[in-house]
JSON list of C-alpha atoms in Angstrom, two decimals:
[
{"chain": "A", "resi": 85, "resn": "UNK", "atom": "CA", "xyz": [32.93, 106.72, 66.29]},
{"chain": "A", "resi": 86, "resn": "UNK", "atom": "CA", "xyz": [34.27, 104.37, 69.00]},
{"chain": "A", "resi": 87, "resn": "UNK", "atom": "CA", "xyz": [36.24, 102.10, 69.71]},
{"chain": "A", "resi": 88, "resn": "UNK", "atom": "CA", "xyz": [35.01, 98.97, 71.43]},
{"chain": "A", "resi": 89, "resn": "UNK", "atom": "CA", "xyz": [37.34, 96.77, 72.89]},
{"chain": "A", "resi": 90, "resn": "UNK", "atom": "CA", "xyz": [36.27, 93.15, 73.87]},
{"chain": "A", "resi": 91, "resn": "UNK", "atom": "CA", "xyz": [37.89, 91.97, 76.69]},
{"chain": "A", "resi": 92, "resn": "UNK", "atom": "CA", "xyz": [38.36, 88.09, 77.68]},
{"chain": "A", "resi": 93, "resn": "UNK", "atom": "CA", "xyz": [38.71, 86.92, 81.11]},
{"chain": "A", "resi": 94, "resn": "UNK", "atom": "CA", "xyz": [41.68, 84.31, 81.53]},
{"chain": "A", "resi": 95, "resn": "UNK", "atom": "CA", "xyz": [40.19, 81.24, 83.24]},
{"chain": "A", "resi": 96, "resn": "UNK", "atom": "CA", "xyz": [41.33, 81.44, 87.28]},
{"chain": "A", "resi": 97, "resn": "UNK", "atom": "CA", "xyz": [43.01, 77.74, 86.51]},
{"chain": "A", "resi": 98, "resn": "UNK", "atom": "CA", "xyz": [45.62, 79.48, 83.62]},
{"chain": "A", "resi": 99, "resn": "UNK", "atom": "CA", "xyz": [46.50, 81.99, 85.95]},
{"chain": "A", "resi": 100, "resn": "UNK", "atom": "CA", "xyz": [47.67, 79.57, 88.50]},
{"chain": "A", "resi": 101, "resn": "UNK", "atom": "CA", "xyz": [49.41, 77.48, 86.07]},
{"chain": "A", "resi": 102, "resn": "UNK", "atom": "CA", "xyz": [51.33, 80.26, 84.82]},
{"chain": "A", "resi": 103, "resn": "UNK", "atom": "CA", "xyz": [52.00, 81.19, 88.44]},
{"chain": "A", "resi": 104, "resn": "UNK", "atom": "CA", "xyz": [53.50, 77.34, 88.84]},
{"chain": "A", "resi": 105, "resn": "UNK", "atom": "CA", "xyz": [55.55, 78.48, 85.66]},
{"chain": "A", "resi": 106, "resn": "UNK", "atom": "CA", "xyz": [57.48, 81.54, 86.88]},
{"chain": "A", "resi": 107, "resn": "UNK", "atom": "CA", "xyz": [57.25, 80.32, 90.04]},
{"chain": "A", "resi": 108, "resn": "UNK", "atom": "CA", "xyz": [59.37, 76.79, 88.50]},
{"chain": "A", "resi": 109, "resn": "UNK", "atom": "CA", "xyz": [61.42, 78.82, 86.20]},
{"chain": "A", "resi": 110, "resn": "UNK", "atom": "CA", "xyz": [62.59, 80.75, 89.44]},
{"chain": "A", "resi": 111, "resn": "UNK", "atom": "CA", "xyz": [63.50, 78.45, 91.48]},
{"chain": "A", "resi": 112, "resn": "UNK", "atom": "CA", "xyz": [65.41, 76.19, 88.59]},
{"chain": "A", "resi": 113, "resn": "UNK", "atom": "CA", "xyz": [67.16, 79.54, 87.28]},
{"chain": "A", "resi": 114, "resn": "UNK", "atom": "CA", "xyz": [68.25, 79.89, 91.17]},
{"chain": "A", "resi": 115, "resn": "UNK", "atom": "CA", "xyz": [69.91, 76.50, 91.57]},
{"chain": "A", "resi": 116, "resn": "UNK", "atom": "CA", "xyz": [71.48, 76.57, 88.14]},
{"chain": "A", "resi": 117, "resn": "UNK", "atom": "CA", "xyz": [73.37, 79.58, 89.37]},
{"chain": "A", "resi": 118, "resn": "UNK", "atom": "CA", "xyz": [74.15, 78.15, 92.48]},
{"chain": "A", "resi": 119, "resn": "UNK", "atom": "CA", "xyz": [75.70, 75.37, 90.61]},
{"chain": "A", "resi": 120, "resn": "UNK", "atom": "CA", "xyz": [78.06, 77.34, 88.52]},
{"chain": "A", "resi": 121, "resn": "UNK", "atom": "CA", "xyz": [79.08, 79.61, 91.80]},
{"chain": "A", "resi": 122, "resn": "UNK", "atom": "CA", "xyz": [80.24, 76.58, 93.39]},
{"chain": "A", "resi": 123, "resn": "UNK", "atom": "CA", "xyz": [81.37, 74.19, 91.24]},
{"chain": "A", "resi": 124, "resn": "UNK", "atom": "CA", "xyz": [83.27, 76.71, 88.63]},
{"chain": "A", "resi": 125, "resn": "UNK", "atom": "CA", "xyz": [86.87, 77.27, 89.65]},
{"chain": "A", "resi": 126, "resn": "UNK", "atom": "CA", "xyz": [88.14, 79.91, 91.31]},
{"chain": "A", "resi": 127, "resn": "UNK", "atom": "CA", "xyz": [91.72, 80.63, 92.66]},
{"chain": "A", "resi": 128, "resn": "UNK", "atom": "CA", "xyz": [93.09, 79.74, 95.82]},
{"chain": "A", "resi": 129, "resn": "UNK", "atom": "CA", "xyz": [96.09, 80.60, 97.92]},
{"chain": "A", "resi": 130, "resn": "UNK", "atom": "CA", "xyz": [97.92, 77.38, 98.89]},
{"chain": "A", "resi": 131, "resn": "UNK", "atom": "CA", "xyz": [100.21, 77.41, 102.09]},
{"chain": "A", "resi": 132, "resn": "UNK", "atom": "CA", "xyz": [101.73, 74.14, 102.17]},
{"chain": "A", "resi": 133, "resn": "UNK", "atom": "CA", "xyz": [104.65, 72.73, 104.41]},
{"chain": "A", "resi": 134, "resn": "UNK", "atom": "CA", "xyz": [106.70, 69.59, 103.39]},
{"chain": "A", "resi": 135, "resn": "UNK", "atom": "CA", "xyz": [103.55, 66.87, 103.97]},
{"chain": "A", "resi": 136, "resn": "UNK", "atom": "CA", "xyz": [100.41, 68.62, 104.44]},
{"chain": "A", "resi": 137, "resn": "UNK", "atom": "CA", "xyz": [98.14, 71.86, 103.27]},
{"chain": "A", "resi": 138, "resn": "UNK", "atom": "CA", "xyz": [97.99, 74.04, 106.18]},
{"chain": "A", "resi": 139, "resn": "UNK", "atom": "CA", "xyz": [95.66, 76.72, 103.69]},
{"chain": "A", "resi": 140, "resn": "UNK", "atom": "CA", "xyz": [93.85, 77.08, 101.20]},
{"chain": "A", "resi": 141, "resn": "UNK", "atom": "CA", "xyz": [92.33, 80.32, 100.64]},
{"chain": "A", "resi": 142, "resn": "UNK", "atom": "CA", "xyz": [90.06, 81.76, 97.84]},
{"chain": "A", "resi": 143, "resn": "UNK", "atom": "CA", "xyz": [91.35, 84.92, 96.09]},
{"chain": "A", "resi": 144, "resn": "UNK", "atom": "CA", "xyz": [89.60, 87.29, 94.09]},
{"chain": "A", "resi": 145, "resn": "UNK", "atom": "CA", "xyz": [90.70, 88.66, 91.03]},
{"chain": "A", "resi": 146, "resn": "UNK", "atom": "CA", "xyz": [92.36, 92.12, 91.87]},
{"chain": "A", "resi": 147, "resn": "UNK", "atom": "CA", "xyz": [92.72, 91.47, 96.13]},
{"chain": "A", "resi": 148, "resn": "UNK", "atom": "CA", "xyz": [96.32, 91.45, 97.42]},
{"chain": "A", "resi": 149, "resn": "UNK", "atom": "CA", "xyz": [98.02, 88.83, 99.28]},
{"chain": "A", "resi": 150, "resn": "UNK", "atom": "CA", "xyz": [101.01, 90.65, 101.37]},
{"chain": "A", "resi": 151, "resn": "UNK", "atom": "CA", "xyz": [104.11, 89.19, 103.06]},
{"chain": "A", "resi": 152, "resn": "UNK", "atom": "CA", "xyz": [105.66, 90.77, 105.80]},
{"chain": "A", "resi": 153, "resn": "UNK", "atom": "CA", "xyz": [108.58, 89.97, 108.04]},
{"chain": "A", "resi": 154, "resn": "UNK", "atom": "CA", "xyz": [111.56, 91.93, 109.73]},
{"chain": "A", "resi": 155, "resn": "UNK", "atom": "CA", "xyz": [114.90, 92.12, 107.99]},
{"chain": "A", "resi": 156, "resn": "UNK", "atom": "CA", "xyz": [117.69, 90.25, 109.80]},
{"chain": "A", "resi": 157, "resn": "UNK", "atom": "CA", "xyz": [119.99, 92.50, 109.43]},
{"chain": "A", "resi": 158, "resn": "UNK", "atom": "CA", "xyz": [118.34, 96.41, 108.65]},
{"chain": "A", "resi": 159, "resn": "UNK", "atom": "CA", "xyz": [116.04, 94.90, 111.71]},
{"chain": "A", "resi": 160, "resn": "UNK", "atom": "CA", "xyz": [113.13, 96.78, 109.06]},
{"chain": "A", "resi": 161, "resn": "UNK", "atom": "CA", "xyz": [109.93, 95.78, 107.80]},
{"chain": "A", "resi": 162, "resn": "UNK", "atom": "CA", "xyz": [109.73, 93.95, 104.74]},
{"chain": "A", "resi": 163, "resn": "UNK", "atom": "CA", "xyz": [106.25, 93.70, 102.69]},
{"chain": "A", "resi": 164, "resn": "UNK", "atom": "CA", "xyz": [105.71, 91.84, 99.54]},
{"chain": "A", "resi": 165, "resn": "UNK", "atom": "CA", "xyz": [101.99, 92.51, 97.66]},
{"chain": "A", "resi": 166, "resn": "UNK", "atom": "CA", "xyz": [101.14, 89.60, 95.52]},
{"chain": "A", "resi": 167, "resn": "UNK", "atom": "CA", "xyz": [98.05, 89.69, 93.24]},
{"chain": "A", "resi": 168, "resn": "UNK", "atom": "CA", "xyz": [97.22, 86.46, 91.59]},
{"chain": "A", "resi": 169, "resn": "UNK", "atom": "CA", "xyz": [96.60, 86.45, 88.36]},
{"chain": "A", "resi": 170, "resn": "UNK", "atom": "CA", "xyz": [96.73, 83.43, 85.44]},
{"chain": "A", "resi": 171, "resn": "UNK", "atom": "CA", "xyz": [97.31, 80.81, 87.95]},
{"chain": "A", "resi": 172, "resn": "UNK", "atom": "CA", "xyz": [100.68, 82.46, 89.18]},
{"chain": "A", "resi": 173, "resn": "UNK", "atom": "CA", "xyz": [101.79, 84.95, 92.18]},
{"chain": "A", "resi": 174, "resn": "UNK", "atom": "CA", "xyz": [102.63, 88.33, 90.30]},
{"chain": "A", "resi": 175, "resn": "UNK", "atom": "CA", "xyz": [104.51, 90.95, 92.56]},
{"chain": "A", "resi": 176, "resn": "UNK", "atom": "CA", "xyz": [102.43, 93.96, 92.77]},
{"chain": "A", "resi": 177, "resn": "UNK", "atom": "CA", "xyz": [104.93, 95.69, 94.79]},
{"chain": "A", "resi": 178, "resn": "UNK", "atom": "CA", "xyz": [108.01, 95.43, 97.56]},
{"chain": "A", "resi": 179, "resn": "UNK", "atom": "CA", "xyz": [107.89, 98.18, 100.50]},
{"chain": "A", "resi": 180, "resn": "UNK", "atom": "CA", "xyz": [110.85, 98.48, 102.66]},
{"chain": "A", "resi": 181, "resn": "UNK", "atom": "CA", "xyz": [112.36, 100.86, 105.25]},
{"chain": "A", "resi": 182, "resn": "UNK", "atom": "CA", "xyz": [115.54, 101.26, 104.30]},
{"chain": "A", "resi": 183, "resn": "UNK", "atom": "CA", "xyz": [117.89, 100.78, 101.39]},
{"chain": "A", "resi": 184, "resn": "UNK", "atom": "CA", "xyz": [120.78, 98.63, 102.93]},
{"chain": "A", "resi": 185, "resn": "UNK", "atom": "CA", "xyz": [121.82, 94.65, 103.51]},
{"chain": "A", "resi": 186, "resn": "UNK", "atom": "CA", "xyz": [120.30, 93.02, 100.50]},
{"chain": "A", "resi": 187, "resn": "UNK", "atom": "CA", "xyz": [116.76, 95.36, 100.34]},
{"chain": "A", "resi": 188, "resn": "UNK", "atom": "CA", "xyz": [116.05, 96.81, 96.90]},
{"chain": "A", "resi": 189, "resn": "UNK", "atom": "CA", "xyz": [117.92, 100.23, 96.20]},
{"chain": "A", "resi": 190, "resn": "UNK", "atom": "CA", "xyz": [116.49, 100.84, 92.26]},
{"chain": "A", "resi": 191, "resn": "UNK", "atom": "CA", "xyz": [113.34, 99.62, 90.82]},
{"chain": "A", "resi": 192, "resn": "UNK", "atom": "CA", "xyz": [113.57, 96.92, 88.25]},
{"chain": "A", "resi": 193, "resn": "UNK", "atom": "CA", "xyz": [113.49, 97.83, 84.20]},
{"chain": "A", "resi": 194, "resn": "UNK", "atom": "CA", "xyz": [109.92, 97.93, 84.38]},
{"chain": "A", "resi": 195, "resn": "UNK", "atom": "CA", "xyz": [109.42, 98.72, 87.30]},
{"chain": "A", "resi": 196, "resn": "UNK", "atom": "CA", "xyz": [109.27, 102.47, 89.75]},
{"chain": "A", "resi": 197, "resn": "UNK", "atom": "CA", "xyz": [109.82, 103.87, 92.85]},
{"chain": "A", "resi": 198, "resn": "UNK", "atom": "CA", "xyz": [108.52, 105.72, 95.08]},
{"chain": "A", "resi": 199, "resn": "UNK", "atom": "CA", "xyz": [107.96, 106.89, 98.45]},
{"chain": "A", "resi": 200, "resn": "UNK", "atom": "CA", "xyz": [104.78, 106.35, 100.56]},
{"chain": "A", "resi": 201, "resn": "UNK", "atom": "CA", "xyz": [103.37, 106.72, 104.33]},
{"chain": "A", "resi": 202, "resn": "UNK", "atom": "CA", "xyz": [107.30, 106.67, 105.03]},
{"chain": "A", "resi": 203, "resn": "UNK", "atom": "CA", "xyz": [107.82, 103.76, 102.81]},
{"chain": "A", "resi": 204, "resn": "UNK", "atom": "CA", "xyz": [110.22, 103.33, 100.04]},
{"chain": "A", "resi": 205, "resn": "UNK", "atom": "CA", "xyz": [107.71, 100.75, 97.34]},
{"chain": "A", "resi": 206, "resn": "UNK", "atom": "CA", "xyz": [109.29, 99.37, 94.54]},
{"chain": "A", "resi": 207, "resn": "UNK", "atom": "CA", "xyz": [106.12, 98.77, 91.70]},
{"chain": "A", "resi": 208, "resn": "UNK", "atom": "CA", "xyz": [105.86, 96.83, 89.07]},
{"chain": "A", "resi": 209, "resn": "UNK", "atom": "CA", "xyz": [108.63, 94.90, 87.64]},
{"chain": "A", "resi": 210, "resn": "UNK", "atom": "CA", "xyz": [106.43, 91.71, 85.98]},
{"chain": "A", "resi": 211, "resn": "UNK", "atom": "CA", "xyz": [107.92, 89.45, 88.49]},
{"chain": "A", "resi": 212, "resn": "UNK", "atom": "CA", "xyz": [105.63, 86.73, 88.82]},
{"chain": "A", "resi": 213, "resn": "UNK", "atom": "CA", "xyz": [106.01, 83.04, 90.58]},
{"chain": "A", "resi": 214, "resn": "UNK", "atom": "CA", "xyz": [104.73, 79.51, 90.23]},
{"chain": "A", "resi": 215, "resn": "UNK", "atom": "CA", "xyz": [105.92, 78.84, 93.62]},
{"chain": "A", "resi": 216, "resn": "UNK", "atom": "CA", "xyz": [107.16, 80.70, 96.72]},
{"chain": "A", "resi": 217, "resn": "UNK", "atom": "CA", "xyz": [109.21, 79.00, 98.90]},
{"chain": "A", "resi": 218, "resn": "UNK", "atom": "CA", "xyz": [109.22, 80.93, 102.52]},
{"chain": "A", "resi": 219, "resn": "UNK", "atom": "CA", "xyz": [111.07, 80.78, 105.08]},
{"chain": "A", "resi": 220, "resn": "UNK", "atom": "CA", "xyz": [109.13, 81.09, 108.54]},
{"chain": "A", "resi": 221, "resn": "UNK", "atom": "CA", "xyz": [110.85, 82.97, 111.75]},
{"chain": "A", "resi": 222, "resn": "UNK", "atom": "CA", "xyz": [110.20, 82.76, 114.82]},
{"chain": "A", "resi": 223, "resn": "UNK", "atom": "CA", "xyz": [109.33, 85.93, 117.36]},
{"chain": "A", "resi": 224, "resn": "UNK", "atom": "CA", "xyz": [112.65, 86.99, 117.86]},
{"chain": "A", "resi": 225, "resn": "UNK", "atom": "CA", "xyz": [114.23, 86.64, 114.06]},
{"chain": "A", "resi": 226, "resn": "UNK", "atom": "CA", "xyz": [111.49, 86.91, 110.93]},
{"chain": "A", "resi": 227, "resn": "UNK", "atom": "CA", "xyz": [108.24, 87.91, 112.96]},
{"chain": "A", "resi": 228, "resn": "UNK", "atom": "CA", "xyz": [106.84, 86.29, 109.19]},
{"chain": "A", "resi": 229, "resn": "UNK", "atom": "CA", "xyz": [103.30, 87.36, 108.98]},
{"chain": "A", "resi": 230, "resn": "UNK", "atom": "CA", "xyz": [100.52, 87.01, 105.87]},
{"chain": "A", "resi": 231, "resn": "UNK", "atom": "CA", "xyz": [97.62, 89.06, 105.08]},
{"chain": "A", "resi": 232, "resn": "UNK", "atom": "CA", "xyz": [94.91, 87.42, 103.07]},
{"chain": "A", "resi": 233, "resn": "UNK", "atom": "CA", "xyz": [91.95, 89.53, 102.08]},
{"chain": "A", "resi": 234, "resn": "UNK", "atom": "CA", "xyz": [89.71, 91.26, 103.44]},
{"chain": "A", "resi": 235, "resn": "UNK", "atom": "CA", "xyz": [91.12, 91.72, 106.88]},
{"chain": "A", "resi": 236, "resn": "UNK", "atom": "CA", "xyz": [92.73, 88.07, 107.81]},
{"chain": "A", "resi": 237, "resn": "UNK", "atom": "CA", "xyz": [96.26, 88.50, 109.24]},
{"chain": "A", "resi": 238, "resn": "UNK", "atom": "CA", "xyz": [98.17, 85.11, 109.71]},
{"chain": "A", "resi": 239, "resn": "UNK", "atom": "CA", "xyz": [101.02, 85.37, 112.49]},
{"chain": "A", "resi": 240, "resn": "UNK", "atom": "CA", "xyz": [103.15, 82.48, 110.55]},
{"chain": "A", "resi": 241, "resn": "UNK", "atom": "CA", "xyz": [106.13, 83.04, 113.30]},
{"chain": "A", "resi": 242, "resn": "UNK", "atom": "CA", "xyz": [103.48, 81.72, 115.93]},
{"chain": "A", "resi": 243, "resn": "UNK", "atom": "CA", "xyz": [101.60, 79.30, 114.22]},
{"chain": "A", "resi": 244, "resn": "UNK", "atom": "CA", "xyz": [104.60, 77.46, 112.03]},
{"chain": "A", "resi": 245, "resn": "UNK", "atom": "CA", "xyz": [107.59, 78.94, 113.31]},
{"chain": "A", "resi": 246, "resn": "UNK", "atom": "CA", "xyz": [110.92, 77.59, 111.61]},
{"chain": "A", "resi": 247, "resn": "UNK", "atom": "CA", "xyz": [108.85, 76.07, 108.36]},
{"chain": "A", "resi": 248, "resn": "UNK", "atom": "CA", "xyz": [110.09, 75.82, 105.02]},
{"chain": "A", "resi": 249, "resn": "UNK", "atom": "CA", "xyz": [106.44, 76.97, 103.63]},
{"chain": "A", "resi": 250, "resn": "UNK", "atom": "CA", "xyz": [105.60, 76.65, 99.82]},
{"chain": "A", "resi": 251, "resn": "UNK", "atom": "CA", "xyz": [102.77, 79.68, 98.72]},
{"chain": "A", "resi": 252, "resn": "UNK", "atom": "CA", "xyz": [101.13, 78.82, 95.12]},
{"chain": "A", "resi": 253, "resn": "UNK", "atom": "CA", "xyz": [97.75, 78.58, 92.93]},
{"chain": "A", "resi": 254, "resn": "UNK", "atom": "CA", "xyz": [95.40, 76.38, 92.95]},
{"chain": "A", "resi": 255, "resn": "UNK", "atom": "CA", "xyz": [92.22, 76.59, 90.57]},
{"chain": "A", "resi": 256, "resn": "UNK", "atom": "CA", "xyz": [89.34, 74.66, 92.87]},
{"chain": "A", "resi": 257, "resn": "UNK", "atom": "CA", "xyz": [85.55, 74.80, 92.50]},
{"chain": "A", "resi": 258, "resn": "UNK", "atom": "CA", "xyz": [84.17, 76.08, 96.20]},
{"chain": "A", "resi": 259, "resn": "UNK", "atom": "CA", "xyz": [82.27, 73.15, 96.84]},
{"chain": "A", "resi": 260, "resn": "UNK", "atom": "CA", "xyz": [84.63, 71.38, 98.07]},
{"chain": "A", "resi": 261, "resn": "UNK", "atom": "CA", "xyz": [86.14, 73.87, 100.15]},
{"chain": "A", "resi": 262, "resn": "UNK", "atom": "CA", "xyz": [83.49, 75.43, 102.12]},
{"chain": "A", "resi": 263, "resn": "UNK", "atom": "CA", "xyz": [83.68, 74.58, 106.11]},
{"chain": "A", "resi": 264, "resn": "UNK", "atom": "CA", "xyz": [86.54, 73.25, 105.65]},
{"chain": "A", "resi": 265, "resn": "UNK", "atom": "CA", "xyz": [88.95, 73.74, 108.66]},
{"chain": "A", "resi": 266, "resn": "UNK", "atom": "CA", "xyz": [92.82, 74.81, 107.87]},
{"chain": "A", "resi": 267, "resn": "UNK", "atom": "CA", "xyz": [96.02, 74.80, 110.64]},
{"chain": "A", "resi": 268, "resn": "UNK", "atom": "CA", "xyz": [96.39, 78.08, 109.88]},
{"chain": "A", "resi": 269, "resn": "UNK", "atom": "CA", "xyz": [92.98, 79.52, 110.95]}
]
């Protein structure tokens, strides 16, 4: 008692058609994906001055954005960590060096404190922002710097120093954006 099994050879001319098949399917399934990766959406940090768009900057979901500059008067460093999330600028967290002249001394109703890497960080809070306006130094008073992700640190008190600079969201597809030169970079 066996089994016999007949088996069929595919003509050579099928195989190569279904060869042109995946080989179609592959290539369409890779542009269509392209597509969406550059022409959905994504967040950008805006830098803007009174007339023109010095930056635009594509953020992440979960990356921090971080102010810094030197308190006029505590002559400390000041950092602000903004994640951006629903189109706004929510403060992560505010990390100063002392607790005098205007700088945070409690941490907001919903908010804590704590101290870190000889920091004082003030979390939380649900503050969150349309629109920042900043207020760039210059070497000597402000030393106003921004950090974009991963590793991008913009010396503002060099490049625009004594600008009124508005930070905010804009939703933009990539396409647009890519090679695109910025003052700030």
């Amino acid at each position: 008692m066996g089994l016999i099994v007949e088996v069929k050879k595919f003509p050579f001319s099928f195989a190569l058609r279904l060869i042109k098949f995946q080989t179609v399917t592959v290539v369409v399934l890779m542009l269509l994906t392209c597509a969406v990766l550059f022409f959905t959406p994504v967040p950008f940090l805006v830098v803007t001055n009174a007339d023109t768009t010095l930056l635009a900057y594509p953020i992440l979901p979960g990356q921090f954005v971080v102010t810094r500059y030197i308190h006029s008067v505590e002559l400390t460093p000041v950092e602000d960590v903004f994640v951006i999330r629903g189109g706004v600028l929510w403060q992560w967290e505010e990390r100063v060096k002392s607790h005098n002249a205007g700088l945070p001394v409690a941490p907001s109703r919903n908010g804590r404190f704590l101290t870190k890497d000889g920091w004082f960080v003030f979390q939380g809070g649900r503050a969150r922002f349309p629109i920042i306006h900043y207020r760039v130094g210059t070497a000597e008073l402000g030393v106003n710097e921004l950090f974009l992700p991963p590793s991008i640190v913009l010396k503002l008190y060099e490049k625009v120093p004594q600008e009124r600079l508005r930070l905010f969201v804009a939703m933009s597809p990539l396409v647009g954006k890519i090679g695109r030169s910025f003052i700030l970079k």
